[in-house]
């Protein structure tokens, strides 16, 4: 399981602004590279008559991943000051949003990289918007390739202002704007002597100030039921504890009906347990013979999530076939499945240009993002995405195809 002090972040920015180079540089300067990897990258660079090209390292890791050699396919680790960081690979914005919304990977912070020479580009805006839409508030802005602009302070300030002005329109406030050269290592792990006018943090120092999200174990209990088995005539409810801790003799409430009972036993891999915590798949039996079923959510008495049949959400539409307000569609949230409809779309954006393309819209199409209101046929258990992501994200499914991902912003 993930260690508590791991911090997961994603590096986003326009293509060629230096994401791979920055990752390579972070690896190199924190000695996180296995020596054989470094030798290989050096040899490849030499062959092409260039200095060590960190981007090669990333391509190399990518290849390895494609061949299925590394076990974890989306995450890269490095360590500094005894803190472990996980860089989540974001191959493209659609994949990134999909991963975030489905919980395949969960970034807690982001580095936004901007080329000092080129300034903001379309993807810089697009990616920033996605960070805002996903509720990612911890953003470190790095202005890269300062070597190409002679480490000029004026140029840095201009790009910084451009980025800050844009971010403020989407309610992201960044504490860090760091002038770097990923290629030469300026202000990444080491302070740059070529930019004595800059006295702020290096990239690594800025990481130390990032805060971990409350880890799932420290949150309230959320245990969505996946299935029910009959074992020796007794019902056993199985599922994965999404957050919090479940104990024997604990008083629980079963949503949506709200019936209360007590946990009699917990089983994991055929072994009796006294408790189970976030991330563990378990089976339980209860004192009262309640009809608990797939899609029910078990919680702690007094700490129930919201039970509602309407809520506000940000939805990213990811299907060629669009959606018309009022159309019935299946909503899946944890193990809950319910028919729903979008009642209204207050605003929608084009995810690449970020233009507002409609207010009070009556439809949403491929790659558009909508701020909207969802109405479900029956009440379901939900939380705000920022509080408990496990119960705050959902997908919309039509004809067995996932066509949108959403996060709950308020209820
Ligand atoms: P990505 O597409 O964002 O991953 O960008 P890459 O890391 O592949 O970098 C794109 C190009 O910019 C490569 O040729 C890099 O060598 C170059 N590059 C990256 N960082 C710097 C830098 O700090 N200074 C200079 N001069 N070039 C850089």
CSV table of C-alpha atoms and ligand atoms in Angstrom, one decimal:
chain,number,residue,atom,x,y,z
A,1,UNK,CA,0.0,0.0,0.0
A,2,UNK,CA,1.0,3.6,-0.6
A,3,UNK,CA,3.1,5.1,2.2
A,4,UNK,CA,1.6,8.0,4.1
A,5,UNK,CA,4.2,10.5,3.2
A,6,UNK,CA,4.1,9.8,-0.5
A,7,UNK,CA,3.1,12.8,-2.5
A,8,UNK,CA,1.6,12.3,-5.9
A,9,UNK,CA,1.9,15.0,-8.5
A,10,UNK,CA,1.6,15.4,-12.2
A,11,UNK,CA,3.6,17.6,-14.6
A,12,UNK,CA,1.6,19.3,-17.2
A,13,UNK,CA,2.3,21.9,-19.9
A,14,UNK,CA,2.5,22.4,-23.6
A,15,UNK,CA,4.3,19.8,-25.7
A,16,UNK,CA,8.1,20.5,-25.9
A,17,UNK,CA,8.1,22.9,-23.0
A,18,UNK,CA,10.3,20.4,-21.1
A,19,UNK,CA,8.2,18.0,-19.0
A,20,UNK,CA,10.4,14.9,-19.8
A,21,UNK,CA,13.6,16.9,-19.4
A,22,UNK,CA,12.4,18.2,-16.0
A,23,UNK,CA,11.5,14.7,-14.8
A,24,UNK,CA,14.9,13.4,-16.0
A,25,UNK,CA,16.7,16.2,-14.2
A,26,UNK,CA,14.8,15.5,-11.0
A,27,UNK,CA,15.8,11.9,-11.2
A,28,UNK,CA,19.4,12.7,-11.9
A,29,UNK,CA,19.9,15.4,-9.3
A,30,UNK,CA,18.2,13.3,-6.6
A,31,UNK,CA,20.2,10.2,-7.5
A,32,UNK,CA,17.1,8.3,-8.2
A,33,UNK,CA,18.4,6.8,-11.4
A,34,UNK,CA,19.7,3.3,-11.4
A,35,UNK,CA,23.3,3.6,-12.8
A,36,UNK,CA,22.7,1.3,-15.7
A,37,UNK,CA,19.9,3.5,-16.9
A,38,UNK,CA,22.0,6.6,-16.7
A,39,UNK,CA,24.8,4.9,-18.7
A,40,UNK,CA,22.3,4.0,-21.3
A,41,UNK,CA,21.0,7.5,-21.7
A,42,UNK,CA,24.5,8.9,-21.9
A,43,UNK,CA,25.4,6.4,-24.6
A,44,UNK,CA,22.3,7.2,-26.6
A,45,UNK,CA,23.0,10.9,-26.3
A,46,UNK,CA,26.6,10.5,-27.4
A,47,UNK,CA,25.6,8.5,-30.4
A,48,UNK,CA,23.6,11.5,-31.5
A,49,UNK,CA,26.3,13.9,-30.7
A,50,UNK,CA,24.4,15.7,-28.1
A,51,UNK,CA,24.8,16.3,-24.4
A,52,UNK,CA,22.8,14.0,-22.0
A,53,UNK,CA,19.3,14.2,-23.2
A,54,UNK,CA,17.0,13.5,-20.4
A,55,UNK,CA,14.0,13.2,-22.7
A,56,UNK,CA,15.6,9.9,-23.9
A,57,UNK,CA,15.3,8.6,-20.4
A,58,UNK,CA,11.5,9.2,-20.5
A,59,UNK,CA,11.2,7.6,-23.9
A,60,UNK,CA,13.1,4.6,-22.5
A,61,UNK,CA,10.9,4.3,-19.5
A,62,UNK,CA,7.9,4.6,-21.7
A,63,UNK,CA,9.2,1.8,-23.9
A,64,UNK,CA,9.7,-0.4,-20.8
A,65,UNK,CA,6.2,0.4,-19.7
A,66,UNK,CA,4.7,-0.5,-23.1
A,67,UNK,CA,6.5,-3.9,-22.9
A,68,UNK,CA,5.0,-4.4,-19.6
A,69,UNK,CA,8.3,-4.7,-17.8
A,70,UNK,CA,7.7,-2.4,-15.0
A,71,UNK,CA,4.8,-3.4,-12.7
A,72,UNK,CA,3.3,0.0,-12.2
A,73,UNK,CA,2.4,1.4,-15.5
A,74,UNK,CA,1.6,4.9,-14.7
A,75,UNK,CA,3.8,6.0,-11.9
A,76,UNK,CA,7.4,7.0,-11.4
A,77,UNK,CA,9.1,7.5,-8.0
A,78,UNK,CA,11.9,9.6,-6.7
A,79,UNK,CA,13.1,10.5,-3.2
A,80,UNK,CA,14.3,13.7,-1.6
A,81,UNK,CA,14.8,14.7,2.0
A,82,UNK,CA,13.3,11.3,3.0
A,83,UNK,CA,10.1,12.3,1.3
A,84,UNK,CA,8.9,10.1,-1.5
A,85,UNK,CA,7.4,11.6,-4.6
A,86,UNK,CA,5.4,9.9,-7.2
A,87,UNK,CA,5.1,11.5,-10.7
A,88,UNK,CA,2.0,10.5,-12.4
A,89,UNK,CA,2.4,10.2,-16.1
A,90,UNK,CA,0.0,12.3,-18.1
A,91,UNK,CA,0.3,11.2,-21.6
A,92,UNK,CA,-2.5,13.4,-22.8
A,93,UNK,CA,-5.2,15.5,-21.2
A,94,UNK,CA,-8.0,13.1,-22.0
A,95,UNK,CA,-6.2,10.2,-20.4
A,96,UNK,CA,-5.2,12.3,-17.5
A,97,UNK,CA,-8.7,13.4,-16.8
A,98,UNK,CA,-10.0,9.9,-17.3
A,99,UNK,CA,-7.4,8.5,-14.8
A,100,UNK,CA,-8.1,11.2,-12.3
A,101,UNK,CA,-11.9,10.8,-12.5
A,102,UNK,CA,-11.8,7.0,-12.5
A,103,UNK,CA,-9.3,7.0,-9.6
A,104,UNK,CA,-6.7,5.1,-11.6
A,105,UNK,CA,-4.3,7.8,-10.4
A,106,UNK,CA,-4.9,10.6,-8.1
A,107,UNK,CA,-2.6,13.7,-8.2
A,108,UNK,CA,-2.4,15.8,-5.1
A,109,UNK,CA,-0.4,18.6,-6.7
A,110,UNK,CA,0.7,19.7,-10.1
A,111,UNK,CA,3.7,21.3,-11.8
A,112,UNK,CA,2.8,23.6,-14.7
A,113,UNK,CA,5.7,24.1,-17.0
A,114,UNK,CA,6.0,27.0,-19.4
A,115,UNK,CA,8.7,27.7,-22.0
A,116,UNK,CA,10.3,31.1,-21.1
A,117,UNK,CA,10.9,31.8,-24.8
A,118,UNK,CA,7.5,30.8,-26.1
A,119,UNK,CA,5.3,31.8,-23.2
A,120,UNK,CA,1.9,30.4,-22.7
A,121,UNK,CA,0.5,28.2,-25.4
A,122,UNK,CA,-2.9,26.6,-26.1
A,123,UNK,CA,-2.1,23.4,-24.1
A,124,UNK,CA,-0.8,25.5,-21.2
A,125,UNK,CA,-4.3,27.0,-20.9
A,126,UNK,CA,-6.0,23.7,-21.5
A,127,UNK,CA,-4.0,21.8,-18.9
A,128,UNK,CA,-4.4,24.6,-16.4
A,129,UNK,CA,-8.1,24.6,-16.9
A,130,UNK,CA,-8.2,20.8,-16.3
A,131,UNK,CA,-6.3,21.3,-13.0
A,132,UNK,CA,-8.9,23.8,-11.9
A,133,UNK,CA,-11.8,21.6,-13.1
A,134,UNK,CA,-10.4,18.7,-11.1
A,135,UNK,CA,-10.1,20.9,-8.0
A,136,UNK,CA,-6.3,20.6,-7.9
A,137,UNK,CA,-5.3,23.7,-5.9
A,138,UNK,CA,-1.6,23.1,-5.3
A,139,UNK,CA,0.1,24.2,-8.4
A,140,UNK,CA,3.8,25.0,-8.9
A,141,UNK,CA,4.6,27.1,-12.0
A,142,UNK,CA,8.0,26.6,-13.5
A,143,UNK,CA,9.3,28.9,-16.3
A,144,UNK,CA,11.7,26.6,-18.2
A,145,UNK,CA,14.5,27.1,-20.7
A,146,UNK,CA,15.7,30.3,-19.0
A,147,UNK,CA,19.0,29.6,-20.7
A,148,UNK,CA,17.4,30.4,-24.0
A,149,UNK,CA,16.5,33.9,-22.8
A,150,UNK,CA,19.9,34.6,-21.3
A,151,UNK,CA,18.5,34.1,-17.8
A,152,UNK,CA,16.8,37.4,-18.1
A,153,UNK,CA,14.7,38.6,-15.2
A,154,UNK,CA,12.5,40.9,-17.3
A,155,UNK,CA,11.5,38.0,-19.5
A,156,UNK,CA,10.8,35.8,-16.5
A,157,UNK,CA,8.5,38.5,-15.0
A,158,UNK,CA,6.6,38.9,-18.3
A,159,UNK,CA,5.9,35.2,-18.6
A,160,UNK,CA,5.1,35.0,-14.9
A,161,UNK,CA,2.5,37.8,-15.2
A,162,UNK,CA,1.0,36.2,-18.2
A,163,UNK,CA,0.5,32.9,-16.4
A,164,UNK,CA,-0.6,34.5,-13.1
A,165,UNK,CA,-3.3,36.6,-14.9
A,166,UNK,CA,-4.6,33.5,-16.7
A,167,UNK,CA,-4.6,31.3,-13.6
A,168,UNK,CA,-6.5,33.9,-11.6
A,169,UNK,CA,-9.4,33.7,-14.1
A,170,UNK,CA,-9.8,30.1,-13.2
A,171,UNK,CA,-9.3,30.5,-9.5
A,172,UNK,CA,-5.9,29.0,-9.2
A,173,UNK,CA,-3.4,30.8,-7.0
A,174,UNK,CA,0.1,29.6,-7.2
A,175,UNK,CA,2.6,30.4,-4.5
A,176,UNK,CA,5.5,29.4,-6.7
A,177,UNK,CA,6.8,30.8,-9.9
A,178,UNK,CA,10.3,29.4,-10.4
A,179,UNK,CA,12.7,30.3,-13.3
A,180,UNK,CA,14.6,27.2,-14.3
A,181,UNK,CA,16.6,25.5,-16.9
A,182,UNK,CA,15.7,21.8,-16.7
A,183,UNK,CA,18.4,21.1,-19.2
A,184,UNK,CA,21.2,22.7,-17.2
A,185,UNK,CA,19.8,22.1,-13.8
A,186,UNK,CA,19.3,25.7,-12.7
A,187,UNK,CA,16.9,26.0,-9.7
A,188,UNK,CA,15.7,22.4,-10.0
A,189,UNK,CA,17.6,20.8,-7.2
A,190,UNK,CA,20.4,23.3,-7.0
A,191,UNK,CA,20.2,27.1,-6.7
A,192,UNK,CA,21.2,28.8,-9.9
A,193,UNK,CA,24.2,31.1,-9.9
A,194,UNK,CA,23.1,32.5,-13.2
A,195,UNK,CA,19.9,33.9,-11.8
A,196,UNK,CA,21.1,35.7,-8.7
A,197,UNK,CA,18.1,38.1,-9.0
A,198,UNK,CA,15.9,35.2,-7.9
A,199,UNK,CA,15.7,34.4,-4.2
A,200,UNK,CA,12.7,32.1,-4.1
A,201,UNK,CA,12.5,28.3,-3.8
A,202,UNK,CA,14.1,25.7,-6.1
A,203,UNK,CA,11.7,23.2,-7.5
A,204,UNK,CA,12.7,20.6,-4.9
A,205,UNK,CA,12.2,23.1,-2.1
A,206,UNK,CA,8.8,24.0,-3.4
A,207,UNK,CA,7.8,20.3,-3.2
A,208,UNK,CA,8.6,20.2,0.5
A,209,UNK,CA,5.8,22.7,1.1
A,210,UNK,CA,3.2,20.6,-0.6
A,211,UNK,CA,0.6,19.1,1.6
A,212,UNK,CA,-0.6,15.6,1.4
A,213,UNK,CA,-4.3,15.1,1.2
A,214,UNK,CA,-5.7,13.5,4.2
A,215,UNK,CA,-5.0,9.9,3.6
A,216,UNK,CA,-8.1,7.7,3.1
A,217,UNK,CA,-7.6,5.8,6.4
A,218,UNK,CA,-8.0,9.0,8.3
A,219,UNK,CA,-11.4,9.8,6.8
A,220,UNK,CA,-14.8,8.7,7.7
A,221,UNK,CA,-15.8,5.1,6.8
A,222,UNK,CA,-17.0,4.4,3.3
A,223,UNK,CA,-17.6,0.8,2.4
A,224,UNK,CA,-19.5,0.3,-0.8
A,225,UNK,CA,-20.9,-3.2,-1.3
A,226,UNK,CA,-19.8,-5.0,-4.5
A,227,UNK,CA,-21.5,-8.3,-4.0
A,228,UNK,CA,-23.3,-10.6,-1.5
A,229,UNK,CA,-22.5,-14.2,-1.0
A,230,UNK,CA,-24.3,-16.9,1.0
A,231,UNK,CA,-21.8,-18.7,3.2
A,232,UNK,CA,-23.2,-21.6,5.3
A,233,UNK,CA,-26.7,-20.0,5.1
A,234,UNK,CA,-25.4,-16.6,6.2
A,235,UNK,CA,-25.2,-13.5,4.1
A,236,UNK,CA,-21.7,-12.1,3.6
A,237,UNK,CA,-21.3,-8.6,2.1
A,238,UNK,CA,-18.1,-8.0,0.2
A,239,UNK,CA,-16.4,-4.9,-1.1
A,240,UNK,CA,-13.5,-2.6,-0.8
A,241,UNK,CA,-13.1,-0.2,2.1
A,242,UNK,CA,-12.7,3.1,0.2
A,243,UNK,CA,-12.0,5.2,3.2
A,244,UNK,CA,-11.8,5.0,7.0
A,245,UNK,CA,-11.7,1.9,9.2
A,246,UNK,CA,-14.3,-0.8,9.8
A,247,UNK,CA,-14.2,-2.8,13.1
A,248,UNK,CA,-16.1,-5.7,14.5
A,249,UNK,CA,-18.9,-4.6,17.0
A,250,UNK,CA,-19.0,-1.2,15.2
A,251,UNK,CA,-22.4,0.4,14.7
A,252,UNK,CA,-23.0,1.0,11.0
A,253,UNK,CA,-25.7,2.4,8.8
A,254,UNK,CA,-26.6,1.0,5.4
A,255,UNK,CA,-27.4,3.6,2.8
A,256,UNK,CA,-29.6,4.5,1.0
A,257,UNK,CA,-32.3,2.9,3.3
A,258,UNK,CA,-30.7,4.1,6.5
A,259,UNK,CA,-31.1,0.8,8.5
A,260,UNK,CA,-28.7,0.4,11.3
A,261,UNK,CA,-26.9,-2.7,12.5
A,262,UNK,CA,-23.6,-3.9,14.0
A,263,UNK,CA,-20.7,-5.6,12.4
A,264,UNK,CA,-20.4,-9.2,13.6
A,265,UNK,CA,-17.3,-10.4,11.7
A,266,UNK,CA,-14.8,-9.3,9.2
A,267,UNK,CA,-13.0,-11.6,6.9
A,268,UNK,CA,-10.0,-11.0,4.5
A,269,UNK,CA,-8.5,-13.8,2.5
A,270,UNK,CA,-10.4,-16.4,4.5
A,271,UNK,CA,-9.0,-15.0,7.8
A,272,UNK,CA,-11.0,-13.4,10.6
A,273,UNK,CA,-10.0,-9.8,11.2
A,274,UNK,CA,-10.9,-7.4,14.0
A,275,UNK,CA,-10.7,-4.4,11.6
A,276,UNK,CA,-10.1,-3.5,8.0
A,277,UNK,CA,-8.9,-0.2,6.6
A,278,UNK,CA,-9.0,1.8,3.4
A,279,UNK,CA,-7.8,-0.1,0.4
A,280,UNK,CA,-8.6,-3.5,1.8
A,281,UNK,CA,-11.1,-5.8,0.1
A,282,UNK,CA,-13.1,-7.7,2.7
A,283,UNK,CA,-16.3,-9.6,3.5
A,284,UNK,CA,-18.5,-8.9,6.5
A,285,UNK,CA,-21.5,-10.3,8.3
A,286,UNK,CA,-23.9,-8.3,10.4
A,287,UNK,CA,-25.8,-8.9,13.6
A,288,UNK,CA,-29.2,-8.2,12.0
A,289,UNK,CA,-30.4,-10.1,9.0
A,290,UNK,CA,-30.7,-7.0,6.8
A,291,UNK,CA,-31.2,-7.2,3.1
A,292,UNK,CA,-27.9,-5.5,2.1
A,293,UNK,CA,-27.2,-5.6,-1.6
A,294,UNK,CA,-24.7,-4.5,-4.3
A,295,UNK,CA,-24.7,-0.7,-4.5
A,296,UNK,CA,-25.4,-0.1,-0.9
A,297,UNK,CA,-22.9,2.0,1.0
A,298,UNK,CA,-22.0,1.2,4.6
A,299,UNK,CA,-20.9,4.1,6.8
A,300,UNK,CA,-20.4,5.0,10.4
A,301,UNK,CA,-23.5,6.1,12.4
A,302,UNK,CA,-23.4,9.9,12.7
A,303,UNK,CA,-20.9,10.3,9.9
A,304,UNK,CA,-23.0,9.5,6.9
A,305,UNK,CA,-22.3,11.1,3.5
A,306,UNK,CA,-25.0,13.2,1.9
A,307,UNK,CA,-27.9,11.2,0.6
A,308,UNK,CA,-29.5,13.1,-2.3
A,309,UNK,CA,-31.0,12.8,-5.7
A,310,UNK,CA,-29.5,16.0,-7.1
A,311,UNK,CA,-26.1,17.6,-7.0
A,312,UNK,CA,-23.8,20.0,-8.9
A,313,UNK,CA,-20.9,18.5,-10.9
A,314,UNK,CA,-18.2,19.2,-13.5
A,315,UNK,CA,-18.4,16.8,-16.3
A,316,UNK,CA,-16.0,16.1,-19.1
A,317,UNK,CA,-17.7,14.6,-22.1
A,318,UNK,CA,-15.6,12.0,-23.8
A,319,UNK,CA,-17.8,10.4,-26.4
A,320,UNK,CA,-18.3,11.3,-30.1
A,321,UNK,CA,-22.1,11.1,-29.5
A,322,UNK,CA,-23.2,14.1,-27.5
A,323,UNK,CA,-25.8,14.4,-24.8
A,324,UNK,CA,-29.1,16.4,-24.7
A,325,UNK,CA,-30.4,17.7,-21.4
A,326,UNK,CA,-33.1,15.5,-20.0
A,327,UNK,CA,-31.8,12.3,-21.7
A,328,UNK,CA,-31.8,9.3,-19.3
A,329,UNK,CA,-28.3,7.9,-18.7
A,330,UNK,CA,-26.7,5.5,-16.2
A,331,UNK,CA,-24.6,7.0,-13.5
A,332,UNK,CA,-22.0,4.8,-11.7
A,333,UNK,CA,-20.5,6.1,-8.5
A,334,UNK,CA,-18.4,3.6,-6.5
A,335,UNK,CA,-20.7,0.5,-6.7
A,336,UNK,CA,-23.9,2.6,-6.9
A,337,UNK,CA,-25.7,2.5,-10.2
A,338,UNK,CA,-28.7,4.6,-10.9
A,339,UNK,CA,-30.5,6.2,-13.8
A,340,UNK,CA,-30.1,9.9,-14.0
A,341,UNK,CA,-30.5,12.9,-16.2
A,342,UNK,CA,-28.7,16.2,-16.5
A,343,UNK,CA,-31.3,18.8,-15.6
A,344,UNK,CA,-29.4,21.9,-16.7
A,345,UNK,CA,-26.0,23.0,-17.9
A,346,UNK,CA,-25.2,26.4,-16.5
A,347,UNK,CA,-22.0,26.8,-18.5
A,348,UNK,CA,-19.9,24.8,-20.8
A,349,UNK,CA,-16.4,25.2,-22.1
A,350,UNK,CA,-14.4,24.0,-25.1
A,351,UNK,CA,-11.6,22.0,-23.3
A,352,UNK,CA,-8.9,23.1,-25.7
A,353,UNK,CA,-9.6,26.8,-26.2
A,354,UNK,CA,-11.4,27.2,-22.8
A,355,UNK,CA,-13.8,29.5,-24.5
A,356,UNK,CA,-17.2,29.6,-22.8
A,357,UNK,CA,-19.3,28.2,-25.5
A,358,UNK,CA,-22.6,28.2,-23.9
A,359,UNK,CA,-24.6,29.3,-20.8
A,360,UNK,CA,-27.8,27.6,-20.0
A,361,UNK,CA,-26.9,25.1,-22.7
A,362,UNK,CA,-29.2,22.2,-23.7
A,363,UNK,CA,-26.5,19.8,-24.9
A,364,UNK,CA,-22.9,18.8,-24.3
A,365,UNK,CA,-20.5,17.3,-26.9
A,366,UNK,CA,-17.2,15.5,-27.2
A,367,UNK,CA,-14.3,17.2,-25.3
A,368,UNK,CA,-16.6,19.8,-23.8
A,369,UNK,CA,-16.7,20.4,-20.1
A,370,UNK,CA,-19.9,21.4,-18.4
A,371,UNK,CA,-20.8,22.8,-15.1
A,372,UNK,CA,-24.2,21.1,-14.5
A,373,UNK,CA,-26.9,19.8,-12.3
A,374,UNK,CA,-27.5,16.0,-12.1
A,375,UNK,CA,-30.8,14.5,-11.0
A,376,UNK,CA,-30.9,10.8,-10.1
A,377,UNK,CA,-33.9,8.6,-10.1
A,378,UNK,CA,-33.2,7.5,-6.5
A,379,UNK,CA,-31.2,9.1,-3.7
A,380,UNK,CA,-27.5,8.0,-3.7
A,381,UNK,CA,-24.7,8.5,-1.2
A,382,UNK,CA,-22.2,11.2,-2.3
A,383,UNK,CA,-19.4,13.4,-1.0
A,384,UNK,CA,-17.7,16.4,-2.5
A,385,UNK,CA,-14.8,15.3,-4.7
A,386,UNK,CA,-12.3,17.4,-2.7
A,387,UNK,CA,-13.3,15.9,0.6
A,388,UNK,CA,-13.6,12.2,-0.3
A,389,UNK,CA,-12.7,11.6,-4.0
A,390,UNK,CA,-13.8,7.9,-3.6
A,391,UNK,CA,-17.4,9.0,-3.2
A,392,UNK,CA,-17.1,12.2,-5.2
A,393,UNK,CA,-16.4,11.0,-8.7
A,394,UNK,CA,-18.7,9.2,-11.2
A,395,UNK,CA,-18.9,8.1,-14.8
A,396,UNK,CA,-21.9,8.3,-17.1
A,397,UNK,CA,-22.5,5.2,-19.1
A,398,UNK,CA,-24.6,4.7,-22.3
A,399,UNK,CA,-25.0,1.4,-24.1
A,400,UNK,CA,-22.2,0.0,-21.9
A,401,UNK,CA,-19.8,2.8,-23.0
A,402,UNK,CA,-18.4,5.3,-20.5
A,403,UNK,CA,-19.1,8.6,-22.2
A,404,UNK,CA,-18.3,11.1,-19.5
A,405,UNK,CA,-16.5,11.5,-16.2
A,406,UNK,CA,-17.5,13.9,-13.5
A,407,UNK,CA,-16.7,15.2,-10.1
A,408,UNK,CA,-19.1,16.4,-7.6
A,409,UNK,CA,-18.6,20.0,-6.6
A,410,UNK,CA,-21.5,20.6,-4.3
A,411,UNK,CA,-24.7,19.0,-3.0
B,1,LIG,P1,8.1,17.7,-23.3
B,1,LIG,O1,7.4,17.4,-24.6
B,1,LIG,O2,7.3,18.7,-22.5
B,1,LIG,O3,8.3,16.4,-22.5
B,1,LIG,O4,9.5,18.3,-23.6
B,1,LIG,P2,10.9,17.7,-23.6
B,1,LIG,O5,11.4,17.5,-22.3
B,1,LIG,O6,10.9,16.5,-24.5
B,1,LIG,O7,11.8,18.8,-24.2
B,1,LIG,C1,11.6,19.3,-25.5
B,1,LIG,C2,12.9,19.9,-26.1
B,1,LIG,O8,13.2,21.0,-25.3
B,1,LIG,C3,14.0,18.9,-26.0
B,1,LIG,O9,14.8,19.0,-27.2
B,1,LIG,C4,14.8,19.3,-24.8
B,1,LIG,O10,16.1,19.1,-24.9
B,1,LIG,C5,14.6,20.8,-24.8
B,1,LIG,N1,14.6,21.4,-23.5
B,1,LIG,C6,14.0,21.0,-22.4
B,1,LIG,N2,14.4,21.8,-21.3
B,1,LIG,C7,15.2,22.7,-21.8
B,1,LIG,C8,16.0,23.8,-21.2
B,1,LIG,O11,15.9,24.0,-20.0
B,1,LIG,N3,16.8,24.5,-22.0
B,1,LIG,C9,16.9,24.2,-23.3
B,1,LIG,N4,17.7,25.0,-24.1
B,1,LIG,N5,16.2,23.2,-23.9
B,1,LIG,C10,15.4,22.5,-23.2
